[in-house]
Short mmCIF file of C-alpha atoms in Angstrom, two decimals:
data_model
loop_
_atom_site.label_atom_id
_atom_site.label_comp_id
_atom_site.label_asym_id
_atom_site.label_seq_id
_atom_site.Cartn_x
_atom_site.Cartn_y
_atom_site.Cartn_z
CA MET A 409 -12.00 10.83 22.34
CA ALA A 410 -11.84 9.47 18.79
CA VAL A 411 -8.52 8.32 17.37
CA VAL A 412 -8.05 8.70 13.61
CA ALA A 413 -5.10 6.92 11.97
CA SER A 414 -4.22 6.55 8.31
CA ALA A 415 -1.92 4.34 6.24
CA PRO A 416 -0.88 4.67 2.59
CA GLY A 417 -1.36 2.45 -0.45
CA LYS A 418 1.68 1.40 -2.47
CA VAL A 419 3.24 0.89 -5.89
CA LEU A 420 5.86 -1.87 -6.17
CA MET A 421 8.20 -0.31 -8.73
CA THR A 422 10.77 -3.13 -8.84
CA GLY A 423 10.90 -6.59 -7.30
CA GLY A 424 7.72 -8.18 -8.66
CA TYR A 425 7.90 -11.93 -7.89
CA LEU A 426 11.53 -11.65 -6.69
CA VAL A 427 10.48 -9.96 -3.44
CA LEU A 428 8.69 -13.18 -2.44
CA GLU A 429 12.07 -14.77 -1.68
CA ARG A 430 14.86 -13.61 0.57
CA PRO A 431 17.34 -11.97 0.01
CA ASN A 432 15.83 -10.26 -3.07
CA ALA A 433 14.90 -6.61 -2.59
CA GLY A 434 11.95 -4.65 -3.93
CA ILE A 435 11.52 -0.89 -4.23
CA VAL A 436 8.08 0.09 -3.00
CA LEU A 437 6.74 3.64 -3.10
CA SER A 438 4.00 4.71 -0.70
CA THR A 439 1.34 7.01 -2.15
CA ASN A 440 -1.07 9.81 -1.26
CA ALA A 441 -3.96 7.29 -1.42
CA ARG A 442 -4.69 6.57 2.24
CA PHE A 443 -6.96 4.29 4.23
CA TYR A 444 -8.41 5.76 7.43
CA ALA A 445 -9.60 4.07 10.61
CA ILE A 446 -11.59 5.96 13.24
CA VAL A 447 -11.86 4.36 16.69
CA LYS A 448 -13.97 5.67 19.57
CA PRO A 449 -15.98 4.23 22.47
CA LEU A 450 -19.39 2.84 21.57
CA TYR A 451 -20.97 3.96 24.88
CA GLU A 452 -20.56 7.17 26.85
CA GLU A 453 -19.73 5.28 30.03
CA THR A 454 -19.56 1.77 31.42
CA LYS A 455 -22.66 0.54 33.17
CA PRO A 456 -22.44 0.00 36.98
CA ASP A 457 -22.68 -3.79 36.75
CA SER A 458 -20.25 -4.06 33.82
CA TRP A 459 -17.52 -5.65 35.97
CA ALA A 460 -19.47 -8.86 35.68
CA TRP A 461 -19.58 -8.79 31.90
CA ALA A 462 -17.43 -11.23 29.99
CA TRP A 463 -18.17 -9.74 26.56
CA THR A 464 -18.02 -6.29 25.02
CA ASP A 465 -19.69 -4.84 21.93
CA VAL A 466 -17.86 -3.87 18.74
CA LYS A 467 -19.41 -2.00 15.83
CA LEU A 468 -17.63 -1.92 12.46
CA THR A 469 -18.92 0.56 9.88
CA SER A 470 -17.84 0.85 6.25
CA PRO A 471 -19.86 3.80 4.85
CA GLN A 472 -18.56 3.27 1.30
CA MET A 473 -19.83 -0.31 1.26
CA GLY A 474 -23.04 0.62 3.09
CA ARG A 475 -22.18 -1.99 5.72
CA GLU A 476 -22.42 -2.14 9.49
CA ILE A 477 -21.39 -5.27 11.39
CA MET A 478 -21.92 -5.85 15.12
CA TYR A 479 -19.64 -8.18 17.06
CA LYS A 480 -19.26 -9.49 20.59
CA LEU A 481 -15.65 -9.70 21.80
CA SER A 482 -14.90 -12.08 24.66
CA LEU A 483 -12.69 -10.35 27.24
CA LYS A 484 -11.68 -13.76 28.55
CA ASN A 485 -10.28 -15.52 25.48
CA LEU A 486 -10.57 -12.70 22.85
CA GLN A 487 -12.89 -14.71 20.59
CA LEU A 488 -14.96 -12.56 18.25
CA GLN A 489 -18.51 -13.39 17.23
CA SER A 490 -20.50 -11.61 14.54
CA VAL A 491 -24.03 -11.03 15.80
CA SER A 492 -25.59 -8.96 13.06
CA SER A 493 -25.00 -10.23 9.55
CA SER A 494 -23.32 -12.71 7.27
CA ASP A 495 -20.88 -10.02 6.08
CA ARG A 496 -17.39 -10.49 7.45
CA ASN A 497 -14.18 -8.49 7.30
CA PRO A 498 -11.44 -10.92 8.36
CA PHE A 499 -8.71 -8.24 8.11
CA VAL A 500 -10.40 -6.04 10.70
CA GLU A 501 -11.43 -9.04 12.83
CA TYR A 502 -7.87 -10.37 13.18
CA ALA A 503 -6.54 -6.83 13.61
CA LEU A 504 -8.89 -6.28 16.56
CA GLN A 505 -8.15 -9.62 18.24
CA TYR A 506 -4.39 -9.29 17.84
CA VAL A 507 -4.25 -5.68 19.05
CA VAL A 508 -6.16 -6.52 22.25
CA ALA A 509 -3.93 -9.59 22.66
CA ALA A 510 -0.82 -7.39 22.24
CA ALA A 511 -2.15 -5.02 24.93
CA CYS A 512 -2.82 -7.93 27.31
CA ALA A 513 0.61 -9.44 26.59
CA THR A 514 2.54 -6.21 27.26
CA PHE A 515 0.57 -4.43 30.04
CA ASP A 516 1.13 -4.82 33.79
CA GLN A 517 -1.89 -5.43 36.06
CA PRO A 518 -2.91 -1.77 36.71
CA LYS A 519 -2.79 -1.10 32.96
CA LYS A 520 -4.78 -4.27 32.30
CA ASP A 521 -7.49 -3.03 34.67
CA GLU A 522 -7.64 0.28 32.75
CA LEU A 523 -7.77 -1.65 29.47
CA GLN A 524 -10.72 -3.71 30.76
CA LYS A 525 -12.63 -0.51 31.68
CA LEU A 526 -11.94 1.03 28.27
CA LEU A 527 -12.99 -2.12 26.39
CA LEU A 528 -16.24 -2.39 28.40
CA ARG A 529 -17.33 0.92 26.83
CA GLY A 530 -17.35 -0.96 23.52
CA LEU A 531 -15.49 -0.13 20.33
CA ASP A 532 -16.88 1.88 17.44
CA ILE A 533 -14.64 1.39 14.36
CA THR A 534 -15.16 3.16 11.02
CA ILE A 535 -13.06 2.41 7.92
CA LEU A 536 -12.71 4.70 4.88
CA GLY A 537 -10.56 4.29 1.78
CA CYS A 538 -9.59 7.12 -0.58
CA ASN A 539 -11.24 6.90 -3.99
CA GLU A 540 -7.84 6.12 -5.52
CA PHE A 541 -7.98 2.53 -4.20
CA TYR A 542 -11.00 1.77 -6.38
CA SER A 543 -11.79 2.01 -10.06
CA TYR A 544 -14.51 4.56 -10.76
CA ARG A 545 -14.07 4.30 -14.52
CA ASN A 546 -17.59 2.88 -15.02
CA GLN A 547 -19.19 5.63 -12.92
CA ILE A 548 -17.32 8.32 -14.87
CA GLU A 549 -18.46 6.82 -18.18
CA ALA A 550 -22.03 6.40 -16.87
CA ARG A 551 -22.11 10.12 -16.00
CA GLY A 552 -20.99 10.96 -19.52
CA LEU A 553 -17.79 12.56 -18.24
CA PRO A 554 -14.46 12.39 -20.10
CA LEU A 555 -11.85 9.87 -18.88
CA THR A 556 -9.66 12.48 -17.20
CA SER A 557 -8.13 13.26 -13.81
CA GLU A 558 -10.52 16.22 -13.56
CA SER A 559 -13.50 13.85 -13.78
CA LEU A 560 -11.99 11.68 -11.03
CA ALA A 561 -11.42 14.75 -8.87
CA SER A 562 -15.07 15.77 -9.29
CA LEU A 563 -16.24 12.64 -7.44
CA PRO A 564 -16.98 13.28 -3.74
CA PRO A 565 -14.29 11.96 -1.36
CA PHE A 566 -14.94 8.39 -0.14
CA THR A 567 -17.52 7.80 -2.87
CA SER A 568 -19.88 4.85 -2.33
CA ILE A 569 -18.85 1.61 -3.95
CA ALA A 570 -21.57 0.25 -6.25
CA PHE A 571 -22.76 -3.31 -5.79
CA ASN A 572 -23.77 -5.88 -8.37
CA GLU A 573 -27.44 -6.72 -8.66
CA GLU A 574 -28.85 -8.97 -5.96
CA ASP A 575 -28.44 -12.66 -6.67
CA SER A 576 -31.26 -15.23 -6.71
CA ASN A 577 -31.23 -15.47 -2.90
CA GLY A 578 -31.80 -11.72 -2.58
CA GLN A 579 -28.27 -11.24 -1.27
CA LYS A 580 -26.13 -8.35 -2.46
CA SER A 581 -23.12 -9.82 -4.18
CA LYS A 582 -19.55 -8.63 -3.85
CA PRO A 583 -18.67 -5.03 -4.75
CA GLU A 584 -18.43 -4.71 -8.50
CA VAL A 585 -15.87 -1.90 -8.45
CA ALA A 586 -12.48 -3.15 -9.48
CA LYS A 587 -9.47 -2.10 -7.44
CA THR A 588 -6.51 -0.16 -8.77
CA GLY A 589 -3.89 -2.44 -7.20
CA LEU A 590 -2.65 -0.07 -4.49
CA GLY A 591 -2.88 -2.65 -1.69
CA SER A 592 -6.18 -1.66 -0.07
CA SER A 593 -6.32 -4.65 2.32
CA ALA A 594 -2.79 -3.95 3.64
CA ALA A 595 -3.47 -0.21 4.05
CA MET A 596 -6.83 -0.90 5.73
CA THR A 597 -5.36 -3.50 8.11
CA THR A 598 -2.48 -1.18 9.02
CA ALA A 599 -4.81 1.79 9.62
CA VAL A 600 -7.09 -0.29 11.89
CA VAL A 601 -4.17 -1.85 13.81
CA SER A 602 -2.45 1.51 14.35
CA ALA A 603 -5.66 3.32 15.40
CA LEU A 604 -6.57 0.56 17.90
CA LEU A 605 -3.02 0.30 19.31
CA HIS A 606 -2.97 4.07 19.85
CA TYR A 607 -6.52 4.15 21.28
CA LEU A 608 -5.72 1.38 23.79
CA GLY A 609 -2.45 3.05 24.80
CA VAL A 610 -0.09 0.36 23.50
CA VAL A 611 1.76 2.77 21.17
CA SER A 612 1.97 6.49 20.52
CA LEU A 613 1.72 7.18 16.79
CA PRO A 614 3.56 9.97 14.98
CA SER A 615 1.15 12.69 13.88
CA GLU A 616 0.76 13.99 10.32
CA PHE A 617 2.57 17.17 11.40
CA SER A 618 5.43 15.57 13.30
CA GLY A 619 7.83 15.74 10.34
CA PRO A 620 10.66 13.23 10.05
CA LEU A 621 10.32 10.43 12.58
CA GLN A 622 12.57 10.95 15.53
CA GLY A 623 13.66 8.92 18.49
CA ASP A 624 13.81 5.26 19.38
CA ARG A 625 10.37 5.36 21.01
CA VAL A 626 8.53 6.21 17.77
CA SER A 627 10.59 3.62 15.90
CA ALA A 628 9.83 0.90 18.49
CA ASP A 629 6.11 1.79 18.41
CA LEU A 630 6.02 1.54 14.62
CA ASP A 631 7.73 -1.86 14.88
CA VAL A 632 4.82 -3.04 17.07
CA VAL A 633 2.32 -1.71 14.51
CA HIS A 634 4.27 -3.52 11.78
CA VAL A 635 4.36 -6.89 13.54
CA ILE A 636 0.65 -6.88 14.43
CA ALA A 637 -0.44 -5.59 10.99
CA GLN A 638 1.71 -8.15 9.12
CA THR A 639 0.36 -10.95 11.33
CA ALA A 640 -3.30 -9.93 10.97
CA HIS A 641 -2.94 -9.43 7.22
CA CYS A 642 -1.25 -12.80 6.61
CA ILE A 643 -3.65 -14.80 8.80
CA ALA A 644 -6.68 -13.06 7.22
CA GLN A 645 -5.37 -13.85 3.73
CA GLY A 646 -4.68 -17.44 4.70
CA LYS A 647 -1.13 -17.23 3.36
CA VAL A 648 2.19 -15.63 4.27
CA GLY A 649 2.93 -13.13 1.51
CA SER A 650 6.12 -11.08 1.14
CA GLY A 651 4.71 -8.28 3.32
CA PHE A 652 6.05 -5.35 1.26
CA ASP A 653 2.56 -3.79 1.12
CA VAL A 654 2.13 -3.75 4.91
CA SER A 655 5.73 -2.59 5.45
CA SER A 656 5.23 0.42 3.16
CA ALA A 657 1.85 1.14 4.81
CA VAL A 658 3.66 1.36 8.17
CA TYR A 659 6.99 2.98 7.29
CA GLY A 660 6.42 4.63 3.88
CA SER A 661 8.55 4.40 0.70
CA GLN A 662 11.45 1.99 1.08
CA ARG A 663 13.73 -0.72 -0.27
CA TYR A 664 12.37 -3.91 1.26
CA ILE A 665 13.60 -7.47 1.86
CA ARG A 666 10.99 -9.83 3.23
CA PHE A 667 10.88 -11.54 6.66
CA SER A 668 11.31 -15.30 7.09
CA PRO A 669 7.82 -16.86 7.14
CA GLU A 670 8.67 -18.81 10.32
CA VAL A 671 8.24 -15.66 12.45
CA LEU A 672 4.49 -16.17 12.08
CA SER A 673 4.43 -19.80 13.23
CA SER A 674 3.11 -18.95 16.72
CA ALA A 675 0.25 -16.91 15.21
CA GLN A 676 -0.64 -19.87 13.04
CA ASP A 677 -0.71 -21.93 16.27
CA ALA A 678 -3.41 -19.59 17.64
CA GLY A 679 -5.79 -21.20 15.20
CA ARG A 680 -4.84 -24.59 16.61
CA GLY A 681 -5.65 -24.00 20.24
CA THR A 682 -2.83 -21.80 21.61
CA PRO A 683 -4.38 -18.85 23.52
CA ILE A 684 -4.32 -15.71 21.34
CA GLU A 685 -2.57 -13.63 24.01
CA GLU A 686 0.27 -16.14 24.28
CA ALA A 687 0.57 -16.52 20.50
CA ILE A 688 0.75 -12.75 19.88
CA GLY A 689 3.20 -12.32 22.77
CA ASN A 690 5.45 -14.83 20.98
CA VAL A 691 5.04 -13.11 17.60
CA LEU A 692 6.10 -9.79 19.17
CA LYS A 693 9.23 -11.46 20.58
CA ALA A 694 10.06 -13.35 17.36
CA ASN A 695 13.12 -12.50 15.29
CA TRP A 696 11.62 -10.30 12.57
CA ASP A 697 14.47 -10.33 10.04
CA HIS A 698 12.99 -8.16 7.28
CA GLU A 699 15.23 -5.36 6.04
CA ARG A 700 14.19 -1.91 4.93
CA THR A 701 16.09 1.20 4.01
CA LYS A 702 14.58 4.59 3.23
CA PHE A 703 14.01 5.23 -0.43
CA SER A 704 12.15 7.85 -2.41
CA LEU A 705 12.22 9.15 -5.96
CA PRO A 706 14.95 11.72 -6.76
CA PRO A 707 13.88 15.41 -6.79
CA MET A 708 11.74 16.79 -9.63
CA MET A 709 10.41 13.36 -10.55
CA THR A 710 6.72 12.44 -10.45
CA LEU A 711 5.09 9.04 -10.15
CA LEU A 712 2.05 8.67 -12.41
CA LEU A 713 -0.38 5.76 -12.39
CA GLY A 714 -2.73 4.91 -15.24
CA GLU A 715 -5.68 2.53 -15.45
CA PRO A 716 -6.00 1.00 -18.92
CA GLY A 717 -9.41 -0.46 -18.11
CA SER A 718 -8.73 -3.75 -19.86
CA GLY A 719 -9.98 -6.12 -17.18
CA GLY A 720 -7.98 -7.13 -14.13
CA SER A 721 -5.65 -9.87 -13.03
CA SER A 722 -5.55 -11.98 -9.92
CA THR A 723 -2.15 -11.68 -8.20
CA PRO A 724 -2.33 -15.04 -6.31
CA SER A 725 -2.98 -17.02 -9.54
CA MET A 726 -0.14 -15.17 -11.36
CA VAL A 727 2.25 -15.90 -8.48
CA GLY A 728 1.10 -19.53 -8.44
CA ALA A 729 1.86 -19.87 -12.17
CA VAL A 730 5.37 -18.42 -11.72
CA LYS A 731 6.08 -20.79 -8.80
CA LYS A 732 4.90 -23.75 -10.89
CA TRP A 733 7.23 -22.70 -13.74
CA GLN A 734 10.16 -22.37 -11.28
CA LYS A 735 9.64 -25.97 -10.20
CA SER A 736 9.23 -27.32 -13.73
CA ASP A 737 12.23 -25.47 -15.25
CA PRO A 738 14.59 -24.62 -12.34
CA GLN A 739 17.67 -23.90 -14.48
CA ASN A 740 15.97 -21.37 -16.75
CA ALA A 741 14.07 -19.88 -13.80
CA LEU A 742 17.29 -19.33 -11.86
CA GLU A 743 18.95 -17.56 -14.82
CA THR A 744 15.88 -15.38 -15.40
CA TRP A 745 15.71 -14.37 -11.73
CA LYS A 746 19.43 -13.57 -11.73
CA LYS A 747 18.98 -11.24 -14.74
CA LEU A 748 15.93 -9.64 -13.17
CA SER A 749 17.73 -9.14 -9.86
CA GLU A 750 20.70 -7.50 -11.61
CA ALA A 751 18.44 -5.14 -13.58
CA ASN A 752 16.50 -4.22 -10.40
CA SER A 753 19.78 -3.45 -8.60
CA ALA A 754 20.98 -1.34 -11.52
CA LEU A 755 17.78 0.74 -11.53
CA GLU A 756 18.04 1.27 -7.78
CA MET A 757 21.70 2.31 -8.09
CA HIS A 758 21.00 4.86 -10.86
CA LEU A 759 18.10 6.41 -8.93
CA LYS A 760 20.29 6.69 -5.82
CA THR A 761 23.03 8.29 -7.93
CA LEU A 762 20.51 10.88 -9.17
CA SER A 763 19.48 11.72 -5.60
CA LYS A 764 23.17 12.15 -4.68
CA LEU A 765 23.88 14.34 -7.73
CA ALA A 766 20.94 16.54 -6.72
CA GLU A 767 22.47 16.91 -3.24
CA ILE A 768 25.95 17.69 -4.55
CA ASN A 769 24.97 20.27 -7.16
CA ILE A 770 21.28 21.16 -7.22
CA ASP A 771 21.66 23.89 -9.89
CA ASP A 772 23.19 21.60 -12.52
CA TYR A 773 20.74 18.86 -11.57
CA LYS A 774 17.72 21.18 -11.91
CA TYR A 775 18.95 22.60 -15.21
CA THR A 776 19.44 19.11 -16.69
CA ILE A 777 16.09 17.72 -15.49
CA ILE A 778 14.21 20.76 -16.86
CA LYS A 779 16.01 20.50 -20.22
CA CYS A 780 15.48 16.71 -20.48
CA SER A 781 11.81 17.07 -19.52
CA THR A 782 11.09 18.81 -22.84
CA VAL A 783 12.73 16.30 -25.23
CA THR A 784 12.77 12.54 -25.86
CA SER A 785 15.52 10.44 -24.30
CA GLU A 786 17.70 10.12 -27.42
CA LYS A 787 18.22 13.90 -27.30
CA TRP A 788 19.09 14.08 -23.58
CA ARG A 789 22.86 14.04 -24.14
CA ASP A 790 22.58 17.11 -26.41
CA GLU A 791 20.99 19.03 -23.52
CA ALA A 792 23.97 18.59 -21.16
CA PRO A 793 27.08 20.48 -22.33
CA GLU A 794 28.74 20.60 -18.87
CA PRO A 795 30.45 17.61 -17.17
CA ASN A 796 28.18 17.81 -14.07
CA GLN A 797 25.11 17.88 -16.28
CA LEU A 798 26.40 14.94 -18.32
CA GLU A 799 26.71 12.91 -15.10
CA VAL A 800 22.98 13.47 -14.50
CA VAL A 801 22.12 12.43 -18.07
CA LYS A 802 24.26 9.28 -17.81
CA ALA A 803 22.38 8.26 -14.65
CA LEU A 804 19.01 9.02 -16.31
CA LEU A 805 19.89 6.89 -19.34
CA GLY A 806 21.25 4.13 -17.08
CA ALA A 807 17.93 4.06 -15.20
CA ARG A 808 16.01 3.83 -18.50
CA ASP A 809 18.16 0.95 -19.77
CA ALA A 810 17.70 -0.90 -16.48
CA MET A 811 13.91 -0.48 -16.74
CA LEU A 812 13.92 -1.79 -20.32
CA ALA A 813 15.93 -4.82 -19.15
CA ILE A 814 13.44 -5.42 -16.29
CA ARG A 815 10.49 -5.25 -18.69
CA CYS A 816 12.14 -7.56 -21.22
CA THR A 817 12.96 -10.17 -18.55
CA MET A 818 9.49 -9.93 -16.97
CA ARG A 819 7.89 -10.47 -20.41
CA LYS A 820 10.03 -13.57 -21.01
CA MET A 821 9.15 -14.89 -17.55
CA GLY A 822 5.45 -14.36 -18.29
CA GLU A 823 5.72 -16.19 -21.60
CA ALA A 824 7.57 -19.11 -19.95
CA ALA A 825 5.01 -19.32 -17.12
CA GLY A 826 2.06 -18.87 -19.48
CA ILE A 827 0.71 -15.72 -17.84
CA PRO A 828 0.33 -12.10 -19.04
CA ILE A 829 2.89 -10.28 -16.84
CA GLU A 830 3.29 -7.61 -19.53
CA PRO A 831 0.50 -8.33 -22.04
CA GLN A 832 0.81 -7.04 -25.62
CA SER A 833 -1.66 -4.21 -24.97
CA GLN A 834 0.45 -3.04 -22.02
CA THR A 835 3.69 -3.35 -24.02
CA GLN A 836 2.34 -0.98 -26.69
CA LEU A 837 1.15 1.50 -24.08
CA LEU A 838 4.46 1.38 -22.15
CA ASP A 839 6.57 1.76 -25.31
CA THR A 840 4.48 4.75 -26.38
CA THR A 841 4.85 6.26 -22.89
CA MET A 842 8.62 5.72 -22.69
CA ASN A 843 9.07 7.35 -26.10
CA MET A 844 7.41 10.58 -24.96
CA GLU A 845 9.26 13.76 -23.97
CA GLY A 846 10.52 13.79 -20.40
CA VAL A 847 9.53 10.22 -19.51
CA LEU A 848 12.20 8.39 -17.51
CA LEU A 849 10.48 5.06 -16.80
CA ALA A 850 7.27 3.18 -17.52
CA GLY A 851 6.28 -0.29 -16.39
CA VAL A 852 3.65 -2.57 -14.91
CA PRO A 853 3.77 -2.45 -11.10
CA GLY A 854 4.05 -5.48 -8.84
CA ALA A 855 3.00 -8.80 -10.36
CA GLY A 856 2.03 -7.13 -13.65
CA GLY A 857 -1.11 -7.93 -15.61
CA PHE A 858 -3.83 -5.63 -16.88
CA ASP A 859 -4.58 -3.63 -13.70
CA ALA A 860 -2.39 -0.56 -14.05
CA VAL A 861 0.72 1.02 -15.52
CA PHE A 862 3.12 3.46 -13.89
CA ALA A 863 5.41 6.12 -15.28
CA VAL A 864 8.09 8.29 -13.69
CA THR A 865 8.31 11.68 -15.41
CA LEU A 866 10.79 14.55 -15.25
CA GLY A 867 9.83 18.10 -14.32
CA GLU A 868 6.45 19.15 -15.72
CA SER A 869 6.32 16.53 -18.50
CA GLY A 870 3.65 14.53 -16.65
CA ARG A 871 0.93 16.86 -17.96
CA ASN A 872 1.55 15.74 -21.51
CA VAL A 873 1.64 12.05 -20.48
CA VAL A 874 -1.77 12.42 -18.81
CA LYS A 875 -3.21 13.97 -22.01
CA VAL A 876 -1.80 11.24 -24.27
CA TRP A 877 -3.00 8.51 -21.88
CA SER A 878 -6.48 10.00 -21.96
CA SER A 879 -6.49 9.89 -25.78
CA LEU A 880 -5.50 6.19 -25.56
CA ASN A 881 -8.42 5.44 -23.20
CA VAL A 882 -6.11 5.22 -20.18
CA LEU A 883 -7.41 6.98 -17.07
CA ALA A 884 -4.63 8.83 -15.22
CA LEU A 885 -5.23 8.30 -11.50
CA LEU A 886 -4.76 11.01 -8.86
CA VAL A 887 -2.02 8.96 -7.22
CA ARG A 888 1.40 10.43 -6.45
CA GLU A 889 4.31 9.24 -4.35
CA ASP A 890 4.11 10.35 -0.70
CA PRO A 891 6.91 8.87 1.40
CA ARG A 892 4.89 9.12 4.66
CA GLY A 893 3.93 5.89 6.38
CA VAL A 894 1.32 5.40 9.08
CA SER A 895 0.12 8.61 10.73
CA LEU A 896 -2.14 9.94 13.47
CA GLU A 897 -4.62 12.37 11.91
CA SER A 898 -6.05 15.42 13.66
CA ASN A 899 -9.67 14.88 12.58
CA ASP A 900 -12.20 12.81 10.67
CA PRO A 901 -11.11 12.91 6.99
CA ARG A 902 -14.75 13.41 5.90
CA ALA A 903 -14.68 16.79 7.66
CA THR A 904 -11.66 17.98 5.69
CA GLU A 905 -12.79 20.16 2.81
CA ILE A 906 -9.73 19.90 0.61
CA THR A 907 -9.24 16.25 -0.19
CA GLY A 908 -5.97 14.66 -1.19
CA ALA A 909 -7.41 14.17 -4.66
CA VAL A 910 -7.96 17.88 -5.25
CA SER A 911 -4.54 18.88 -3.94
CA ALA A 912 -2.95 16.16 -6.09
CA LEU A 913 -4.74 17.54 -9.12
CA ARG A 914 -3.23 20.98 -8.62
CA ILE A 915 0.21 19.82 -9.61
CA GLU A 916 -1.08 18.86 -13.02
#
């Protein structure tokens, strides 16, 4: 009776830094890179004397990390104790505690009795992240393979993550594989929360085949997943972030405005002596005032992600530097944020216009996109002789101009704050990318830095971008937009022969 749930990673296309403060919006695209959580009972049946037990066993396995952690969970006060190793996974630990607390807070007595029986059989939790969350650049180079999508696709699904050499104490140090910035901790937390909530009967998740989400029940259940996942993720991180990564992991691609941090105050009280069940009950009842509206790329557009392999940047320290600059130069900061907000809104408006134009007249839209996909942007107007086609081109050029304004403002903000939001190496790469045939947008996602670049391409032009990136030592990842949020899967992803990576490769 295993439950398998998955949640997607994300790319924050617009709203870097701004999304930290209400009422600024960010556009976040969910991707085909998914984290999976598998939950099943640890024991076949409860032992006859188990009614007297106050603790139950929990096993957490991460095959990619080569880790297995055993815990004892107190059924009385929901405290969790690691009994097997010094390794910890705070995201999964808080997810587990808060899910059981949510079940206790919402169930009546008969359901609580059933919950107790189920928990006494122990919990066996396995977590797996798609390869796309991690950088396998070093492994590809070590195998003597070219830096291409094909090489990435040749890696087995859920490839092991290499560790650094043991340190002087004989301890394995942290995983050496860099991440690709898709929000692995948010996707993992959301997958674990949703699988546990479904397994314990608190919610009923939509399945991967259920199509568009329907009905208030599914929506209300996803709201519970969202609240518990946001809470676990924030408390595990030790700070209240904007939450766009968890929101997209739950609901999929969207336009997002953050929640007020105060909604988490009762969860923060749980660390100061308030019983967990009471604290989580209060969090579930709190006024979650985040806003989200559905958003996805217009038709015939592809999201590409590239890994330049020039180091990595720490988001918290970049955010800290921007906040420091805001305090030291409030006037300039306010003007910069206003410009950035206007450019973000303009990009969003042009993309929405393109989606509408596709709805109104798909033939003219298709014709224009195909034509523009084969030439550089300065020739786009020449490809649209008809008025309807010209409307499409105007919106395409408007989106490009908005992206250039976003990049320019982000660069200035980085210079003022003394951090590399769009470093020189990235600027050259993005300019080269935006000047290629059929490229609509290129930018650094989220907080910027050296981690990754994204591009949005028209029609089939992505193939050429991937080739040029490869020649510039940029590894094109197998990541594409997939607007699906959290989902109940029909089986263990390791048993599925065709992986998401291989099917993503086919569109190249």
